CSV table of C-alpha atoms in Angstrom, one decimal:
chain,number,residue,atom,x,y,z
A,1,MET,CA,-13.9,-10.8,-6.1
A,2,PRO,CA,-10.9,-11.6,-3.8
A,3,ALA,CA,-10.7,-9.9,-0.6
A,4,SER,CA,-7.6,-8.6,-1.2
A,5,PRO,CA,-6.2,-7.6,-4.9
A,6,PRO,CA,-3.8,-10.2,-6.5
A,7,ASP,CA,-0.7,-8.2,-6.3
A,8,GLY,CA,0.3,-6.3,-3.0
A,9,PRO,CA,0.0,-2.4,-2.6
A,10,ASP,CA,3.8,-2.0,-3.2
A,11,ASP,CA,3.5,-4.1,-6.5
A,12,LEU,CA,0.6,-2.0,-7.9
A,13,ALA,CA,2.0,1.0,-7.0
A,14,SER,CA,5.1,0.1,-8.8
A,15,ARG,CA,2.9,-1.0,-11.8
A,16,LEU,CA,1.3,2.3,-12.1
A,17,ALA,CA,4.4,4.2,-11.5
A,18,ALA,CA,6.2,2.7,-14.5
A,19,TYR,CA,2.8,2.8,-16.5
A,20,LEU,CA,2.2,6.5,-16.0
A,21,SER,CA,5.9,7.3,-16.4
A,22,ALA,CA,5.9,5.6,-20.0
A,23,ARG,CA,2.5,7.3,-20.7
A,24,TRP,CA,3.4,10.8,-19.8
A,25,GLU,CA,7.2,10.3,-20.9
A,26,LYS,CA,8.5,11.7,-17.6
A,27,PRO,CA,9.3,10.1,-14.1
A,28,VAL,CA,6.3,9.8,-12.1
A,29,SER,CA,5.9,8.1,-8.4
A,30,VAL,CA,3.1,7.0,-6.9
A,31,SER,CA,2.2,6.9,-3.4
A,32,HIS,CA,-1.1,7.0,-1.0
A,33,LEU,CA,-2.4,4.0,-2.7
A,34,GLU,CA,-5.7,2.7,-1.2
A,35,ARG,CA,-8.4,0.7,-2.0
A,36,PHE,CA,-12.1,1.5,-1.9
A,37,HIS,CA,-14.6,-1.5,-1.1
A,38,GLY,CA,-17.9,0.0,-1.9
A,39,GLY,CA,-18.5,-1.5,-5.2
A,40,ALA,CA,-18.8,-5.2,-6.2
A,41,ALA,CA,-18.1,-4.9,-10.2
A,42,ARG,CA,-14.8,-3.5,-10.1
A,43,GLU,CA,-11.6,-3.1,-7.7
A,44,THR,CA,-11.2,0.5,-7.2
A,45,PHE,CA,-8.1,2.2,-6.0
A,46,ARG,CA,-7.3,5.9,-5.2
A,47,PHE,CA,-3.8,7.0,-5.5
A,48,ARG,CA,-1.4,10.2,-5.8
A,49,ALA,CA,0.8,10.5,-9.0
A,50,ARG,CA,3.5,13.0,-8.8
A,51,SER,CA,5.8,14.2,-11.4
A,52,GLU,CA,8.1,17.4,-11.9
A,53,ASP,CA,4.8,19.3,-13.4
A,54,GLY,CA,2.8,18.5,-10.0
A,55,GLU,CA,0.7,16.1,-8.7
A,56,SER,CA,-2.8,14.6,-9.7
A,57,TRP,CA,-5.1,12.3,-7.7
A,58,LEU,CA,-6.3,9.4,-9.8
A,59,VAL,CA,-8.5,6.4,-9.6
A,60,LEU,CA,-7.9,3.3,-11.1
A,61,ARG,CA,-10.9,0.8,-12.0
A,62,ARG,CA,-9.9,-2.7,-12.8
A,63,ASP,CA,-11.3,-6.3,-13.3
A,64,PRO,CA,-11.5,-8.3,-10.0
A,65,ALA,CA,-11.2,-12.2,-10.0
A,66,ALA,CA,-15.1,-12.5,-9.1
A,67,SER,CA,-18.0,-9.8,-9.7
A,68,LEU,CA,-21.6,-9.4,-9.5
A,69,ILE,CA,-21.6,-8.2,-12.9
A,70,SER,CA,-19.4,-9.1,-16.0
A,71,THR,CA,-18.7,-6.4,-18.7
A,72,ALA,CA,-15.9,-5.2,-20.9
A,73,ARG,CA,-13.6,-2.6,-19.9
A,74,HIS,CA,-14.1,-0.5,-23.1
A,75,VAL,CA,-17.8,-0.2,-22.5
A,76,GLU,CA,-17.3,1.7,-19.3
A,77,PHE,CA,-14.5,3.7,-20.5
A,78,HIS,CA,-16.4,4.7,-23.6
A,79,ALA,CA,-19.7,5.6,-21.7
A,80,LEU,CA,-17.5,7.7,-19.2
A,81,SER,CA,-15.8,9.5,-22.1
A,82,ARG,CA,-19.0,10.2,-24.0
A,83,ALA,CA,-20.5,11.5,-20.8
A,84,HIS,CA,-17.6,13.9,-20.2
A,85,ALA,CA,-17.6,15.2,-23.5
A,86,ALA,CA,-21.1,16.0,-23.5
A,87,GLY,CA,-20.5,18.1,-20.3
A,88,LEU,CA,-22.1,15.7,-17.7
A,89,PRO,CA,-21.0,16.0,-14.1
A,90,VAL,CA,-18.5,12.8,-14.4
A,91,PRO,CA,-14.7,12.1,-13.6
A,92,ARG,CA,-12.4,12.7,-16.5
A,93,PRO,CA,-11.3,9.6,-18.0
A,94,ARG,CA,-7.6,9.2,-18.7
A,95,HIS,CA,-6.3,5.9,-20.0
A,96,LEU,CA,-7.7,2.6,-20.8
A,97,GLU,CA,-5.9,-0.7,-21.1
A,98,THR,CA,-7.9,-3.9,-22.0
A,99,GLY,CA,-4.8,-6.0,-21.2
A,100,ALA,CA,-3.3,-7.2,-17.8
A,101,GLU,CA,0.1,-6.2,-18.2
A,102,ALA,CA,-0.3,-2.4,-17.1
A,103,PHE,CA,-2.6,-2.8,-13.8
A,104,GLY,CA,-2.4,-6.6,-13.4
A,105,ALA,CA,-5.9,-6.8,-14.6
A,106,PRO,CA,-7.9,-4.9,-17.3
A,107,GLY,CA,-9.1,-1.6,-16.3
A,108,PHE,CA,-8.7,2.2,-16.8
A,109,LEU,CA,-7.6,5.4,-14.9
A,110,MET,CA,-9.6,8.8,-14.1
A,111,ASP,CA,-9.4,11.5,-12.1
A,112,ALA,CA,-10.3,11.4,-8.6
A,113,ILE,CA,-13.1,13.6,-7.4
A,114,GLU,CA,-12.1,15.5,-4.2
A,115,GLY,CA,-14.3,16.3,-1.4
A,116,GLY,CA,-17.2,14.0,-2.6
A,117,ARG,CA,-19.3,11.1,-0.7
A,118,ALA,CA,-21.9,8.8,-2.1
A,119,ALA,CA,-24.8,7.8,0.2
A,120,GLY,CA,-24.8,4.6,2.3
A,121,LEU,CA,-27.8,2.5,1.9
A,122,PHE,CA,-28.7,2.7,5.5
A,123,GLU,CA,-28.7,6.5,5.5
A,124,GLU,CA,-32.1,7.8,6.5
A,125,ASP,CA,-31.9,11.1,5.2
A,126,PRO,CA,-28.7,11.3,3.2
A,127,TYR,CA,-29.2,14.9,1.6
A,128,GLY,CA,-31.2,16.5,4.3
A,129,ALA,CA,-32.4,20.1,3.6
A,130,THR,CA,-30.9,20.1,0.2
A,131,ARG,CA,-32.9,16.9,-1.0
A,132,GLU,CA,-35.0,18.6,-3.5
A,133,ALA,CA,-32.1,20.6,-5.3
A,134,THR,CA,-30.2,17.6,-5.2
A,135,GLY,CA,-32.6,15.6,-6.8
A,136,THR,CA,-33.6,17.9,-9.3
A,137,ALA,CA,-29.5,18.4,-10.4
A,138,LEU,CA,-29.4,14.6,-10.6
A,139,VAL,CA,-32.4,14.0,-12.7
A,140,ALA,CA,-31.6,16.8,-15.0
A,141,ALA,CA,-28.2,15.2,-15.6
A,142,LEU,CA,-30.0,12.1,-16.3
A,143,GLY,CA,-32.3,13.9,-19.1
A,144,ARG,CA,-29.4,15.3,-20.6
A,145,LEU,CA,-27.9,11.7,-20.8
A,146,HIS,CA,-31.2,10.6,-22.6
A,147,ARG,CA,-31.1,13.5,-24.9
A,148,LEU,CA,-27.9,12.5,-26.6
A,149,VAL,CA,-28.3,10.7,-29.9
A,150,PRO,CA,-26.2,7.7,-30.2
A,151,ASP,CA,-23.5,8.1,-32.8
A,152,ALA,CA,-21.4,5.5,-34.6
A,153,GLN,CA,-18.8,5.1,-31.7
A,154,ASP,CA,-21.7,4.6,-29.4
A,155,MET,CA,-23.1,1.7,-31.5
A,156,LYS,CA,-19.6,0.3,-32.0
A,157,HIS,CA,-18.7,0.3,-28.2
A,158,LEU,CA,-22.1,0.0,-26.3
A,159,PRO,CA,-24.4,-3.1,-26.6
A,160,PHE,CA,-28.1,-2.5,-27.7
A,161,GLN,CA,-30.1,-4.2,-25.4
A,162,ASP,CA,-34.2,-3.5,-25.7
A,163,ALA,CA,-36.6,-4.6,-23.0
A,164,ALA,CA,-36.3,-8.3,-24.3
A,165,GLY,CA,-32.7,-8.1,-24.7
A,166,ARG,CA,-32.3,-6.7,-20.9
A,167,LEU,CA,-34.6,-9.4,-19.8
A,168,ALA,CA,-32.9,-12.3,-21.6
A,169,HIS,CA,-29.7,-11.0,-20.0
A,170,TRP,CA,-30.8,-11.4,-16.3
A,171,ARG,CA,-32.9,-14.5,-16.9
A,172,LEU,CA,-29.6,-16.3,-18.1
A,173,ALA,CA,-27.9,-14.9,-14.9
A,174,LEU,CA,-30.7,-16.4,-12.7
A,175,GLU,CA,-30.9,-19.5,-14.4
A,176,ARG,CA,-26.8,-19.9,-14.2
A,177,HIS,CA,-26.7,-18.9,-10.4
A,178,GLN,CA,-29.6,-20.0,-8.5
A,179,LEU,CA,-28.8,-22.4,-5.9
A,180,ARG,CA,-32.6,-23.1,-4.7
A,181,PRO,CA,-36.0,-22.5,-5.8
A,182,GLU,CA,-36.7,-18.9,-6.4
A,183,PRO,CA,-40.3,-18.7,-6.9
A,184,VAL,CA,-40.7,-14.8,-6.8
A,185,ALA,CA,-38.1,-14.2,-9.3
A,186,HIS,CA,-39.6,-16.9,-11.7
A,187,ALA,CA,-43.0,-15.4,-11.2
A,188,ALA,CA,-41.8,-12.0,-12.3
A,189,LEU,CA,-39.7,-13.2,-15.2
A,190,ARG,CA,-42.9,-14.9,-16.6
A,191,TRP,CA,-45.2,-11.8,-16.1
A,192,LEU,CA,-42.4,-9.7,-17.8
A,193,GLU,CA,-42.1,-12.4,-20.8
A,194,ARG,CA,-45.9,-12.0,-21.3
A,195,HIS,CA,-46.1,-8.3,-21.2
A,196,LEU,CA,-42.9,-7.0,-23.2
A,197,PRO,CA,-43.3,-3.4,-24.1
A,198,ASP,CA,-42.9,-1.3,-26.6
A,199,PRO,CA,-40.0,1.1,-26.8
A,200,SER,CA,-40.8,4.5,-25.2
A,201,GLY,CA,-39.1,6.1,-28.1
A,202,PRO,CA,-35.8,5.9,-29.9
A,203,PRO,CA,-32.8,4.4,-28.4
A,204,ALA,CA,-31.0,6.1,-25.7
A,205,LEU,CA,-27.6,6.1,-23.8
A,206,VAL,CA,-28.4,4.3,-20.7
A,207,HIS,CA,-26.5,4.3,-17.7
A,208,GLY,CA,-27.7,0.8,-16.5
A,209,ASP,CA,-27.0,1.6,-12.8
A,210,PHE,CA,-28.4,4.9,-12.1
A,211,ARG,CA,-29.4,5.0,-8.4
A,212,SER,CA,-28.4,6.4,-5.0
A,213,GLY,CA,-24.8,5.6,-3.8
A,214,ASN,CA,-23.5,6.0,-7.5
A,215,PHE,CA,-23.1,9.6,-7.7
A,216,LEU,CA,-21.2,12.0,-5.4
A,217,VAL,CA,-22.0,15.0,-3.7
A,218,ASP,CA,-20.3,17.8,-1.8
A,219,ALA,CA,-20.7,18.9,1.9
A,220,ASN,CA,-23.5,20.9,1.1
A,221,SER,CA,-24.9,17.9,-0.9
A,222,GLN,CA,-24.4,19.4,-4.5
A,223,LEU,CA,-24.0,16.9,-7.2
A,224,LEU,CA,-20.3,16.3,-8.0
A,225,ALA,CA,-20.2,13.3,-10.1
A,226,ILE,CA,-22.1,10.4,-11.7
A,227,LEU,CA,-20.0,7.2,-11.3
A,228,ASP,CA,-20.2,3.4,-12.3
A,229,TRP,CA,-20.8,3.3,-15.8
A,230,GLU,CA,-19.7,-0.5,-16.4
A,231,MET,CA,-23.5,-1.4,-17.3
A,232,ALA,CA,-24.0,1.2,-19.9
A,233,HIS,CA,-25.6,0.1,-23.0
A,234,LEU,CA,-28.2,1.5,-25.5
A,235,GLY,CA,-31.6,1.0,-24.9
A,236,ASP,CA,-34.8,2.3,-23.4
A,237,PRO,CA,-34.5,5.2,-21.1
A,238,LEU,CA,-37.2,4.1,-18.8
A,239,GLU,CA,-34.8,1.4,-17.4
A,240,ASP,CA,-32.7,4.2,-15.8
A,241,LEU,CA,-35.8,6.0,-14.3
A,242,ALA,CA,-37.1,2.9,-13.1
A,243,TRP,CA,-33.9,1.5,-11.2
A,244,LEU,CA,-33.6,5.3,-9.7
A,245,ALA,CA,-37.1,4.9,-8.1
A,246,ASP,CA,-36.8,1.3,-7.1
A,247,PRO,CA,-37.6,1.5,-3.2
A,248,LEU,CA,-34.1,-0.1,-2.3
A,249,TRP,CA,-32.6,3.2,-3.1
A,250,ALA,CA,-35.0,5.3,-1.2
A,251,HIS,CA,-33.4,5.0,2.1
A,252,GLY,CA,-36.5,4.2,4.2
A,253,GLN,CA,-38.4,7.0,2.3
A,254,PRO,CA,-40.7,5.2,-0.1
A,255,ASP,CA,-42.6,8.1,-1.3
A,256,LEU,CA,-39.2,10.0,-2.3
A,257,VAL,CA,-37.2,8.8,-5.5
A,258,GLY,CA,-33.8,7.9,-3.9
A,259,ALA,CA,-34.7,9.8,-0.9
A,260,MET,CA,-35.0,13.3,-2.9
A,261,LEU,CA,-38.1,14.0,-4.7
A,262,PRO,CA,-41.6,12.6,-5.4
A,263,LEU,CA,-41.9,10.9,-8.9
A,264,ALA,CA,-44.3,13.4,-9.9
A,265,GLN,CA,-41.5,15.9,-9.6
A,266,VAL,CA,-39.1,13.8,-11.1
A,267,LEU,CA,-41.0,13.3,-14.3
A,268,PRO,CA,-41.2,17.3,-15.3
A,269,THR,CA,-37.6,17.6,-15.1
A,270,TRP,CA,-36.5,14.6,-16.9
A,271,GLU,CA,-39.1,15.1,-19.7
A,272,ALA,CA,-37.7,18.9,-20.3
A,273,GLN,CA,-34.1,17.8,-20.2
A,274,SER,CA,-34.4,14.8,-22.4
A,275,GLY,CA,-37.1,16.0,-25.0
A,276,ARG,CA,-39.0,12.5,-24.2
A,277,ARG,CA,-42.4,11.6,-23.0
A,278,PHE,CA,-42.9,9.6,-19.9
A,279,ASP,CA,-45.5,6.7,-20.4
A,280,ALA,CA,-47.0,5.4,-17.0
A,281,SER,CA,-48.0,2.3,-19.0
A,282,LEU,CA,-44.5,1.3,-20.2
A,283,PHE,CA,-42.9,2.5,-16.8
A,284,ALA,CA,-44.9,-0.2,-14.9
A,285,TRP,CA,-43.0,-2.8,-16.9
A,286,TRP,CA,-39.9,-1.4,-16.1
A,287,ARG,CA,-40.6,-1.0,-12.5
A,288,LEU,CA,-41.0,-4.5,-12.1
A,289,PHE,CA,-38.0,-5.5,-14.4
A,290,ALA,CA,-36.0,-3.3,-11.9
A,291,GLY,CA,-36.8,-5.6,-9.1
A,292,PHE,CA,-36.1,-8.7,-10.9
A,293,GLN,CA,-33.0,-7.1,-12.4
A,294,GLY,CA,-31.9,-6.6,-8.5
A,295,LEU,CA,-33.1,-10.4,-7.6
A,296,ALA,CA,-31.0,-11.7,-10.4
A,297,ILE,CA,-27.9,-9.7,-9.3
A,298,TRP,CA,-28.2,-10.4,-5.5
A,299,ILE,CA,-28.8,-14.2,-6.4
A,300,SER,CA,-25.6,-14.2,-8.5
A,301,SER,CA,-23.9,-12.7,-5.6
A,302,GLY,CA,-25.1,-15.4,-3.4
A,303,PHE,CA,-23.5,-17.9,-5.9
A,304,GLU,CA,-20.0,-16.6,-5.9
A,305,VAL,CA,-19.9,-16.6,-2.2
A,306,ALA,CA,-21.5,-20.2,-1.8
A,307,ARG,CA,-19.2,-21.5,-4.3
A,308,MET,CA,-16.2,-19.8,-2.4
A,309,GLN,CA,-15.2,-17.7,-5.5
A,310,SER,CA,-15.3,-14.8,-3.2
A,311,VAL,CA,-15.4,-14.0,0.3
A,312,ASP,CA,-15.8,-10.2,-0.2
A,313,PRO,CA,-18.1,-8.6,2.3
A,314,VAL,CA,-20.0,-6.4,-0.3
A,315,LEU,CA,-21.0,-9.8,-2.2
A,316,VAL,CA,-22.0,-11.6,1.3
A,317,PHE,CA,-24.3,-8.7,2.2
A,318,SER,CA,-25.6,-8.3,-1.1
A,319,ALA,CA,-27.0,-12.0,-1.0
A,320,LEU,CA,-28.7,-11.1,2.4
A,321,TYR,CA,-30.3,-7.8,2.9
A,322,PRO,CA,-30.9,-6.4,-1.0
A,323,TYR,CA,-32.0,-10.0,-1.8
A,324,ARG,CA,-34.6,-9.9,1.0
A,325,ALA,CA,-35.7,-6.6,0.4
A,326,HIS,CA,-36.2,-7.2,-3.5
A,327,ASN,CA,-37.9,-10.4,-2.9
A,328,ALA,CA,-40.6,-8.9,-0.9
A,329,ALA,CA,-40.8,-5.9,-3.1
A,330,VAL,CA,-41.2,-7.9,-6.1
A,331,ALA,CA,-43.8,-10.1,-4.6
A,332,ARG,CA,-45.9,-7.0,-3.7
A,333,MET,CA,-45.6,-5.6,-7.2
A,334,LEU,CA,-46.8,-8.9,-8.6
A,335,LYS,CA,-49.8,-8.8,-6.1
A,336,GLU,CA,-50.7,-5.3,-7.3
A,337,LEU,CA,-50.5,-6.3,-11.0
A,338,ALA,CA,-52.6,-9.3,-10.4
A,339,ALA,CA,-55.3,-7.2,-8.6
């Protein structure tokens, strides 16, 4: 990902104004354009669009030059649209463009969520006294996502990846991007390959990056919106649960999933909302997979930086702290599994 967009702010604002004027069939002006630097898979901009009918605050998400994660734009847009239609707390999707002409790169527009904040990785207690209510609302939304039965459009737009497919995906990322021996990652890969699990149930819509930091809460820590659907796919819902419960997202509170709830409180809410049964033996595989996936992502980040394909500070950071945290966590899990 480049440190700055390939076109300047004025050029992008002009692109957006021209695009919206054509789509809305009325003159539109664009102002207050600013970029968010929180994500590493998209360039994200917020701006105000004003027409004779009033003003709207919108968000543009478009492809960067380099990224931790490479996914098709229609995948994220479809997943977001499906979640919105199902009444889940997500931004309203607006317009998708798979070419580069409209936005300078493939991307889409969605409504901005006003008054929301996402937890920072180093916040020790991001949800405070409302952590239980926040966690319950979040897990309930996840369960409702996993209750949805994939339809023909889901099968058209979202890739299907079972446990073997997900493992193959991140094994390839590791092999392509490691610049030095990675004994912990490869030890985890060998264990995961030897112990591939059965499906926990029928395929579900899987968010793919469901964790603290990828949802917004208001000033009272009430859930506003679930973000960052670019890794959505059809697969096993235990993948989302395991990533949410990964210690990297616990904000220094390893006994609480996402610094919100003990796992024992997460599971009844998820089961009730999803209509599915939790299987602890299958979950053990997905917990280790979550750590392996994390390592593959952070190793890919280091590759982008080392090859000077990006100097984005998000990628630099990802290759350092999250990598070390997951390396240690995966080593501990392997030791426990071998005991």
